[in-house]
């Protein structure tokens, strides 16, 4: 083999490696993009559940403490709001654990 043939063969190998890396890079980028989209779509129902239980707890706490002092009313609302948040997180955790467990 001559030196020119060896150089041509080496360049063609490098070109094929670069092309393969480009395809793999595009594949990984596409896979990462799809995963990000799916993660956000999969997390949306759990976020809605957690936020709705938090808001329900807060408003229920304010209504439960009608006629009490403002400090006690805020404390009860905060406590029930945190109870709603924690229960939403626990429910979401159980659902995800059972579904993907």
C-alpha atoms as a printed R data frame, in Angstrom:
    type eleno elety resid chain resno       x      y      z
1   ATOM     1    CA   UNK     A     1   0.000  0.000  0.000
2   ATOM     2    CA   UNK     A     2   1.225  3.396 -0.816
3   ATOM     3    CA   UNK     A     3   1.253  6.290  1.543
4   ATOM     4    CA   UNK     A     4  -1.548  8.054 -0.364
5   ATOM     5    CA   UNK     A     5  -3.798  4.992 -0.129
6   ATOM     6    CA   UNK     A     6  -3.137  4.702  3.603
7   ATOM     7    CA   UNK     A     7  -3.907  8.386  4.098
8   ATOM     8    CA   UNK     A     8  -7.147  8.069  2.071
9   ATOM     9    CA   UNK     A     9  -8.212  5.025  4.068
10  ATOM    10    CA   UNK     A    10  -7.488  6.807  7.365
11  ATOM    11    CA   UNK     A    11  -9.452  9.876  6.274
12  ATOM    12    CA   UNK     A    12 -12.435  7.740  5.228
13  ATOM    13    CA   UNK     A    13 -12.386  5.972  8.607
14  ATOM    14    CA   UNK     A    14 -12.318  9.321 10.404
15  ATOM    15    CA   UNK     A    15 -15.176 10.611  8.258
16  ATOM    16    CA   UNK     A    16 -17.299  7.546  8.983
17  ATOM    17    CA   UNK     A    17 -16.561  7.861 12.717
18  ATOM    18    CA   UNK     A    18 -17.578 11.538 12.653
19  ATOM    19    CA   UNK     A    19 -20.788 10.656 10.805
20  ATOM    20    CA   UNK     A    20 -21.570  7.911 13.335
21  ATOM    21    CA   UNK     A    21 -20.908 10.292 16.247
22  ATOM    22    CA   UNK     A    22 -23.177 12.878 14.639
23  ATOM    23    CA   UNK     A    23 -26.010 10.364 14.363
24  ATOM    24    CA   UNK     A    24 -25.477  9.232 17.953
25  ATOM    25    CA   UNK     A    25 -25.318 12.830 19.122
26  ATOM    26    CA   UNK     A    26 -28.569 13.656 17.345
27  ATOM    27    CA   UNK     A    27 -30.168 10.523 18.765
28  ATOM    28    CA   UNK     A    28 -29.120 11.434 22.300
29  ATOM    29    CA   UNK     A    29 -30.282 15.038 21.866
30  ATOM    30    CA   UNK     A    30 -33.642 13.843 20.547
31  ATOM    31    CA   UNK     A    31 -33.985 11.329 23.383
32  ATOM    32    CA   UNK     A    32 -33.170 14.017 25.969
33  ATOM    33    CA   UNK     A    33 -35.705 16.412 24.416
34  ATOM    34    CA   UNK     A    34 -38.449 13.778 24.483
35  ATOM    35    CA   UNK     A    35 -37.623 12.848 28.068
36  ATOM    36    CA   UNK     A    36 -37.852 16.478 29.181
37  ATOM    37    CA   UNK     A    37 -41.223 16.909 27.491
38  ATOM    38    CA   UNK     A    38 -42.577 13.707 28.951
39  ATOM    39    CA   UNK     A    39 -41.274 14.464 32.427
40  ATOM    40    CA   UNK     A    40 -43.111 17.788 32.493
41  ATOM    41    CA   UNK     A    41 -46.306 16.228 31.176
42  ATOM    42    CA   UNK     A    42 -46.085 13.355 33.635
43  ATOM    43    CA   UNK     A    43 -45.468 15.674 36.600
44  ATOM    44    CA   UNK     A    44 -48.351 18.027 35.801
45  ATOM    45    CA   UNK     A    45 -51.186 15.992 37.422
46  ATOM    46    CA   UNK     A    46 -49.186 15.581 40.621
47  ATOM    47    CA   UNK     A    47 -48.408 19.290 40.757
48  ATOM    48    CA   UNK     A    48 -52.104 20.085 40.322
49  ATOM    49    CA   UNK     A    49 -53.009 17.604 43.069
50  ATOM    50    CA   UNK     A    50 -50.481 19.036 45.518
51  ATOM    51    CA   UNK     A    51 -51.370 22.667 44.829
52  ATOM    52    CA   UNK     A    52 -55.125 22.054 44.989
53  ATOM    53    CA   UNK     A    53 -54.870 20.253 48.338
54  ATOM    54    CA   UNK     A    54 -52.694 23.076 49.654
55  ATOM    55    CA   UNK     A    55 -55.192 25.745 48.564
56  ATOM    56    CA   UNK     A    56 -58.160 23.756 49.874
57  ATOM    57    CA   UNK     A    57 -56.430 23.386 53.227
58  ATOM    58    CA   UNK     A    58 -55.681 27.094 53.408
59  ATOM    59    CA   UNK     A    59 -59.222 28.235 52.625
60  ATOM    60    CA   UNK     A    60 -60.747 25.563 54.862
61  ATOM    61    CA   UNK     A    61 -58.497 26.765 57.688
62  ATOM    62    CA   UNK     A    62 -59.640 30.356 57.241
63  ATOM    63    CA   UNK     A    63 -63.289 29.317 57.206
64  ATOM    64    CA   UNK     A    64 -62.862 26.976 60.153
65  ATOM    65    CA   UNK     A    65 -61.407 29.743 62.309
66  ATOM    66    CA   UNK     A    66 -64.042 32.409 61.634
67  ATOM    67    CA   UNK     A    67 -64.636 34.475 64.749
68  ATOM    68    CA   UNK     A    68 -61.213 33.777 66.247
69  ATOM    69    CA   UNK     A    69 -58.334 36.205 66.432
70  ATOM    70    CA   UNK     A    70 -56.425 36.965 63.253
71  ATOM    71    CA   UNK     A    71 -53.276 35.312 64.593
72  ATOM    72    CA   UNK     A    72 -55.099 32.086 65.433
73  ATOM    73    CA   UNK     A    73 -56.946 32.185 62.125
74  ATOM    74    CA   UNK     A    74 -53.654 32.518 60.212
75  ATOM    75    CA   UNK     A    75 -52.060 29.756 62.277
76  ATOM    76    CA   UNK     A    76 -54.936 27.338 61.608
77  ATOM    77    CA   UNK     A    77 -54.939 28.217 57.912
78  ATOM    78    CA   UNK     A    78 -51.184 27.698 57.703
79  ATOM    79    CA   UNK     A    79 -51.403 24.379 59.551
80  ATOM    80    CA   UNK     A    80 -54.146 23.016 57.311
81  ATOM    81    CA   UNK     A    81 -52.352 24.348 54.254
82  ATOM    82    CA   UNK     A    82 -49.212 22.420 55.228
83  ATOM    83    CA   UNK     A    83 -51.354 19.363 55.979
84  ATOM    84    CA   UNK     A    84 -52.799 19.586 52.464
85  ATOM    85    CA   UNK     A    85 -49.333 19.981 50.966
86  ATOM    86    CA   UNK     A    86 -47.866 17.020 52.844
87  ATOM    87    CA   UNK     A    87 -50.851 14.810 52.096
88  ATOM    88    CA   UNK     A    88 -50.607 15.741 48.394
89  ATOM    89    CA   UNK     A    89 -46.925 14.840 48.335
90  ATOM    90    CA   UNK     A    90 -47.594 11.526 50.089
91  ATOM    91    CA   UNK     A    91 -50.462 10.645 47.724
92  ATOM    92    CA   UNK     A    92 -48.310 11.548 44.712
93  ATOM    93    CA   UNK     A    93 -45.432  9.478 46.065
94  ATOM    94    CA   UNK     A    94 -47.675  6.452 46.606
95  ATOM    95    CA   UNK     A    95 -49.185  6.719 43.123
96  ATOM    96    CA   UNK     A    96 -45.772  7.045 41.464
97  ATOM    97    CA   UNK     A    97 -44.359  4.221 43.559
98  ATOM    98    CA   UNK     A    98 -47.218  1.878 42.623
99  ATOM    99    CA   UNK     A    99 -47.208  2.943 38.974
100 ATOM   100    CA   UNK     A   100 -43.444  2.835 38.321
101 ATOM   101    CA   UNK     A   101 -42.342  0.804 41.342
